[in-house]
mmCIF file of C-alpha atoms in Angstrom:
data_model
loop_
_atom_site.group_PDB
_atom_site.id
_atom_site.type_symbol
_atom_site.label_atom_id
_atom_site.label_comp_id
_atom_site.label_asym_id
_atom_site.label_seq_id
_atom_site.Cartn_x
_atom_site.Cartn_y
_atom_site.Cartn_z
ATOM 1 C CA MET A 17 -12.902 -94.988 30.415
ATOM 2 C CA VAL A 18 -10.236 -97.046 28.757
ATOM 3 C CA GLN A 19 -11.171 -95.248 25.489
ATOM 4 C CA ALA A 20 -11.582 -91.711 27.501
ATOM 5 C CA GLU A 21 -8.149 -92.067 28.203
ATOM 6 C CA ARG A 22 -6.881 -93.023 25.294
ATOM 7 C CA GLY A 23 -8.073 -90.361 23.577
ATOM 8 C CA ARG A 24 -6.808 -88.215 26.239
ATOM 9 C CA GLY A 25 -3.220 -89.687 25.602
ATOM 10 C CA GLN A 26 -3.863 -89.574 21.886
ATOM 11 C CA GLY A 27 -3.852 -85.647 22.555
ATOM 12 C CA PRO A 28 -0.394 -84.920 23.164
ATOM 13 C CA VAL A 29 0.955 -87.591 20.598
ATOM 14 C CA THR A 30 -0.696 -85.370 17.839
ATOM 15 C CA LEU A 31 0.249 -82.164 19.300
ATOM 16 C CA VAL A 32 4.110 -83.539 19.361
ATOM 17 C CA SER A 33 4.078 -84.612 15.633
ATOM 18 C CA LYS A 34 2.511 -81.567 14.737
ATOM 19 C CA ARG A 35 5.128 -79.482 16.480
ATOM 20 C CA ARG A 36 7.661 -81.723 14.991
ATOM 21 C CA SER A 37 6.421 -81.104 11.777
ATOM 22 C CA SER A 38 6.298 -77.246 12.202
ATOM 23 C CA ALA A 39 10.017 -77.329 13.599
ATOM 24 C CA ALA A 40 11.281 -79.412 10.412
ATOM 25 C CA HIS A 41 9.544 -77.176 7.692
ATOM 26 C CA SER A 42 10.885 -73.906 9.592
ATOM 27 C CA GLN A 43 14.302 -75.176 9.612
ATOM 28 C CA LYS A 44 14.095 -76.292 5.588
ATOM 29 C CA CYS A 45 12.431 -72.506 5.345
ATOM 30 C CA PRO A 46 15.401 -70.517 6.058
ATOM 31 C CA ALA A 47 17.406 -72.466 3.736
ATOM 32 C CA ARG A 48 15.078 -71.761 0.587
ATOM 33 C CA THR A 49 14.933 -67.840 2.209
ATOM 34 C CA GLY A 50 18.721 -67.861 2.356
ATOM 35 C CA TRP A 51 19.243 -69.180 -1.174
ATOM 36 C CA ALA A 52 16.207 -66.737 -2.759
ATOM 37 C CA ARG A 53 17.960 -63.631 -1.017
ATOM 38 C CA GLU A 54 21.267 -64.789 -2.485
ATOM 39 C CA PHE A 55 19.889 -65.141 -5.782
ATOM 40 C CA ALA A 56 18.199 -61.564 -5.401
ATOM 41 C CA LEU A 57 21.455 -59.993 -4.330
ATOM 42 C CA ILE A 58 22.999 -61.196 -7.099
ATOM 43 C CA GLY A 59 20.555 -59.913 -9.658
ATOM 44 C CA ILE A 60 20.498 -56.386 -7.701
ATOM 45 C CA SER A 61 24.689 -56.493 -8.214
ATOM 46 C CA MET A 62 24.241 -57.594 -11.611
ATOM 47 C CA ASP A 63 21.701 -55.011 -12.643
ATOM 48 C CA ALA A 64 24.173 -52.542 -10.874
ATOM 49 C CA THR A 65 27.105 -53.610 -12.687
ATOM 50 C CA THR A 66 25.312 -53.372 -15.819
ATOM 51 C CA GLY A 67 23.874 -49.717 -15.269
ATOM 52 C CA ASN A 68 27.514 -48.641 -14.410
ATOM 53 C CA ASN A 69 29.049 -50.141 -17.589
ATOM 54 C CA GLU A 70 26.533 -48.614 -19.368
ATOM 55 C CA ALA A 71 26.612 -45.027 -17.995
ATOM 56 C CA ILE A 72 30.707 -45.565 -18.399
ATOM 57 C CA GLN A 73 29.451 -46.420 -22.543
ATOM 58 C CA ARG A 74 27.580 -43.377 -22.735
ATOM 59 C CA THR A 75 30.479 -41.302 -21.303
ATOM 60 C CA ASP A 76 32.891 -42.364 -23.499
ATOM 61 C CA MET A 77 30.414 -42.185 -26.496
ATOM 62 C CA ALA A 78 29.699 -39.045 -25.423
ATOM 63 C CA SER A 79 33.784 -38.018 -25.065
ATOM 64 C CA LYS A 80 34.310 -39.079 -28.815
ATOM 65 C CA THR A 81 31.422 -37.378 -30.290
ATOM 66 C CA THR A 82 32.877 -34.332 -28.711
ATOM 67 C CA GLN A 83 36.396 -34.866 -29.781
ATOM 68 C CA ILE A 84 35.621 -35.678 -33.533
ATOM 69 C CA THR A 85 32.882 -32.584 -33.478
ATOM 70 C CA LEU A 86 35.909 -30.642 -32.288
ATOM 71 C CA ILE A 87 38.093 -31.614 -34.860
ATOM 72 C CA THR A 88 35.996 -31.506 -37.619
ATOM 73 C CA LEU A 89 35.078 -27.711 -36.613
ATOM 74 C CA GLN A 90 38.955 -27.238 -36.542
ATOM 75 C CA PHE A 91 40.091 -28.395 -39.512
ATOM 76 C CA GLY A 92 36.813 -27.052 -41.420
ATOM 77 C CA ILE A 93 37.781 -23.599 -40.204
ATOM 78 C CA LEU A 94 41.328 -23.732 -41.487
ATOM 79 C CA LEU A 95 40.504 -25.018 -44.759
ATOM 80 C CA LEU A 96 38.117 -21.924 -45.324
ATOM 81 C CA GLN A 97 40.892 -20.061 -44.224
ATOM 82 C CA THR A 98 43.367 -21.192 -46.093
ATOM 83 C CA GLY A 99 41.273 -21.712 -49.406
ATOM 84 C CA SER A 100 40.569 -17.434 -49.065
ATOM 85 C CA VAL A 101 44.455 -17.142 -48.762
ATOM 86 C CA ALA A 102 44.863 -19.243 -51.898
ATOM 87 C CA LEU A 103 42.538 -17.551 -53.718
ATOM 88 C CA GLN A 104 44.169 -14.047 -52.845
ATOM 89 C CA LEU A 105 47.380 -14.737 -53.337
ATOM 90 C CA ARG A 106 47.482 -14.461 -57.169
ATOM 91 C CA SER A 107 47.054 -10.665 -56.853
ATOM 92 C CA ALA A 108 48.187 -9.975 -53.294
ATOM 93 C CA VAL A 109 51.481 -10.071 -51.528
ATOM 94 C CA PRO A 110 51.498 -11.075 -47.661
ATOM 95 C CA GLY A 111 52.612 -7.857 -45.743
ATOM 96 C CA LEU A 112 55.145 -7.723 -42.984
ATOM 97 C CA LEU A 113 52.802 -8.326 -40.027
ATOM 98 C CA VAL A 114 51.294 -11.581 -41.735
ATOM 99 C CA ALA A 115 54.440 -13.197 -42.583
ATOM 100 C CA VAL A 116 56.028 -12.469 -39.283
ATOM 101 C CA LEU A 117 53.207 -14.417 -37.994
ATOM 102 C CA TRP A 118 53.265 -17.151 -40.469
ATOM 103 C CA LEU A 119 56.989 -17.687 -39.615
ATOM 104 C CA ALA A 120 56.357 -17.733 -35.919
ATOM 105 C CA CYS A 121 53.724 -20.510 -36.929
ATOM 106 C CA MET A 122 56.142 -22.346 -38.355
ATOM 107 C CA ALA A 123 58.759 -22.108 -35.872
ATOM 108 C CA LEU A 124 56.950 -22.596 -32.726
ATOM 109 C CA GLY A 125 55.304 -25.904 -34.395
ATOM 110 C CA LEU A 126 58.271 -27.320 -35.388
ATOM 111 C CA TRP A 127 60.136 -26.818 -31.816
ATOM 112 C CA ALA A 128 56.871 -28.184 -30.545
ATOM 113 C CA LEU A 129 57.261 -31.324 -32.480
ATOM 114 C CA SER A 130 61.069 -31.445 -31.709
ATOM 115 C CA ALA A 131 60.669 -31.311 -28.093
ATOM 116 C CA ASN A 132 57.807 -33.836 -28.325
ATOM 117 C CA ARG A 133 58.285 -37.486 -28.001
ATOM 118 C CA PRO A 134 57.338 -40.237 -30.405
ATOM 119 C CA GLY A 135 54.085 -41.742 -29.816
ATOM 120 C CA ASN A 136 52.904 -38.350 -27.723
ATOM 121 C CA PHE A 137 51.146 -36.692 -30.418
ATOM 122 C CA ASN A 138 47.651 -37.222 -31.041
ATOM 123 C CA ILE A 139 45.236 -35.356 -33.104
ATOM 124 C CA ARG A 140 42.334 -35.671 -31.153
ATOM 125 C CA PRO A 141 42.740 -34.227 -27.209
ATOM 126 C CA GLU A 142 43.246 -37.498 -25.649
ATOM 127 C CA PRO A 143 46.621 -38.560 -23.980
ATOM 128 C CA LYS A 144 47.880 -41.951 -25.176
ATOM 129 C CA ALA A 145 48.326 -44.695 -23.147
ATOM 130 C CA GLU A 146 52.066 -44.795 -23.289
ATOM 131 C CA GLY A 147 52.465 -40.981 -23.827
ATOM 132 C CA GLN A 148 54.606 -39.068 -20.948
ATOM 133 C CA LEU A 149 54.466 -35.527 -20.000
ATOM 134 C CA VAL A 150 56.718 -33.424 -21.902
ATOM 135 C CA GLN A 151 57.945 -29.899 -19.854
ATOM 136 C CA THR A 152 60.891 -29.128 -22.207
ATOM 137 C CA GLY A 153 60.722 -26.632 -25.209
ATOM 138 C CA PRO A 154 58.086 -24.372 -25.570
ATOM 139 C CA TYR A 155 56.096 -26.546 -23.153
ATOM 140 C CA ARG A 156 58.339 -25.403 -20.460
ATOM 141 C CA TRP A 157 56.301 -22.155 -20.591
ATOM 142 C CA ILE A 158 52.695 -23.368 -22.187
ATOM 143 C CA ARG A 159 50.499 -26.563 -22.216
ATOM 144 C CA HIS A 160 49.632 -26.023 -25.817
ATOM 145 C CA PRO A 161 51.922 -24.775 -28.295
ATOM 146 C CA MET A 162 50.909 -26.424 -31.237
ATOM 147 C CA TYR A 163 47.189 -24.814 -30.961
ATOM 148 C CA THR A 164 49.076 -21.835 -30.404
ATOM 149 C CA ALA A 165 50.996 -22.292 -33.951
ATOM 150 C CA VAL A 166 47.680 -22.869 -35.235
ATOM 151 C CA LEU A 167 46.136 -19.645 -33.868
ATOM 152 C CA LEU A 168 48.902 -18.025 -35.452
ATOM 153 C CA PHE A 169 48.260 -19.234 -38.818
ATOM 154 C CA SER A 170 44.527 -18.465 -38.620
ATOM 155 C CA ILE A 171 45.617 -14.878 -37.480
ATOM 156 C CA GLY A 172 47.830 -14.416 -40.343
ATOM 157 C CA CYS A 173 45.491 -15.726 -42.852
ATOM 158 C CA ALA A 174 42.535 -13.172 -41.516
ATOM 159 C CA GLY A 175 44.906 -10.181 -41.600
ATOM 160 C CA PHE A 176 46.137 -11.471 -44.955
ATOM 161 C CA THR A 177 42.177 -11.832 -46.393
ATOM 162 C CA ALA A 178 40.900 -8.556 -44.161
ATOM 163 C CA THR A 179 37.440 -9.483 -44.025
ATOM 164 C CA LEU A 180 34.839 -9.801 -41.184
ATOM 165 C CA LEU A 181 34.158 -13.451 -42.127
ATOM 166 C CA ALA A 182 37.965 -14.343 -41.337
ATOM 167 C CA GLY A 183 38.258 -12.474 -38.184
ATOM 168 C CA GLY A 184 35.196 -14.649 -37.372
ATOM 169 C CA LEU A 185 36.334 -18.121 -38.287
ATOM 170 C CA SER A 186 39.405 -17.196 -36.150
ATOM 171 C CA LEU A 187 37.263 -16.246 -33.400
ATOM 172 C CA ALA A 188 35.718 -19.437 -33.720
ATOM 173 C CA LEU A 189 38.524 -21.600 -34.172
ATOM 174 C CA LEU A 190 39.818 -19.896 -30.935
ATOM 175 C CA ALA A 191 36.743 -21.405 -29.075
ATOM 176 C CA VAL A 192 37.196 -24.517 -30.558
ATOM 177 C CA LEU A 193 40.671 -25.017 -29.515
ATOM 178 C CA TRP A 194 39.965 -23.553 -26.591
ATOM 179 C CA LEU A 195 37.463 -26.381 -25.680
ATOM 180 C CA LYS A 196 39.873 -29.096 -26.876
ATOM 181 C CA ALA A 197 42.413 -28.000 -24.500
ATOM 182 C CA VAL A 198 40.156 -27.837 -21.451
ATOM 183 C CA LEU A 199 38.792 -31.599 -22.520
ATOM 184 C CA GLU A 200 42.646 -32.561 -23.031
ATOM 185 C CA GLU A 201 43.956 -31.080 -19.689
ATOM 186 C CA ARG A 202 40.973 -32.858 -17.830
ATOM 187 C CA MET A 203 41.929 -35.910 -19.668
ATOM 188 C CA MET A 204 45.823 -35.251 -19.039
ATOM 189 C CA CYS A 205 45.135 -34.978 -14.809
ATOM 190 C CA GLN A 206 43.662 -38.347 -15.038
ATOM 191 C CA ARG A 207 46.547 -40.078 -16.890
ATOM 192 C CA HIS A 208 49.697 -38.155 -15.367
ATOM 193 C CA PRO A 209 49.129 -36.847 -11.422
ATOM 194 C CA ALA A 210 52.119 -34.234 -11.699
ATOM 195 C CA TYR A 211 50.079 -32.465 -14.238
ATOM 196 C CA ARG A 212 47.888 -30.568 -11.617
ATOM 197 C CA ALA A 213 51.295 -28.943 -10.716
ATOM 198 C CA TYR A 214 52.454 -28.603 -14.114
ATOM 199 C CA MET A 215 49.300 -26.569 -14.614
ATOM 200 C CA THR A 216 50.496 -24.067 -11.772
ATOM 201 C CA ARG A 217 53.467 -23.273 -13.557
ATOM 202 C CA THR A 218 52.758 -22.905 -17.055
ATOM 203 C CA ARG A 219 49.981 -20.932 -19.211
ATOM 204 C CA ARG A 220 47.553 -22.266 -21.602
ATOM 205 C CA PHE A 221 48.004 -20.733 -25.347
ATOM 206 C CA LEU A 222 50.668 -17.497 -24.666
ATOM 207 C CA PRO A 223 53.699 -17.468 -21.739
ATOM 208 C CA PHE A 224 52.483 -15.466 -18.472
ATOM 209 C CA LEU A 225 49.471 -14.331 -20.086
ATOM 210 C CA VAL A 226 46.941 -16.868 -21.278
#
């Protein structure tokens, strides 16, 4: 009877010890689980940050590639047109309309340079970090007077050579400069908050028209 009573008495002791061990184990597990969750969240955030940085780098690379392509096309077209004009100047004299277009090109280009501020000019359609928004001179009416000057020169070249190829090159140049202007305006809106209001008051290439 004594042994039986001891056996019965030992049962609760064993159950209590098991409960205590399971409680202690359950207290340790949440800590491990918490650390695991924190490490998992850190890993996810690092992956998201890395993905965002890679996406930004890809966007910047695509933008730079687009800019370089447009600049190459622009100067390639101008080089072809200038070369064709140089070949014909030996035996022909520019007409009055061609001369007026070239003079207008020079006058508008110089006017735009004089109105622009040092450090603003950039051959790429990307505003400089230290650049400022210019709204004086020809910029009071058109947003891209330098592009307009280049187009006047190109049209003058096409009129002087009077070939379908020259006319096609002028149209191609117009498309290239249009794309450059659109790209530049998007960047200007991001850099200068007042640029959107400036766009509502001006035209892209020709006052009151385009």
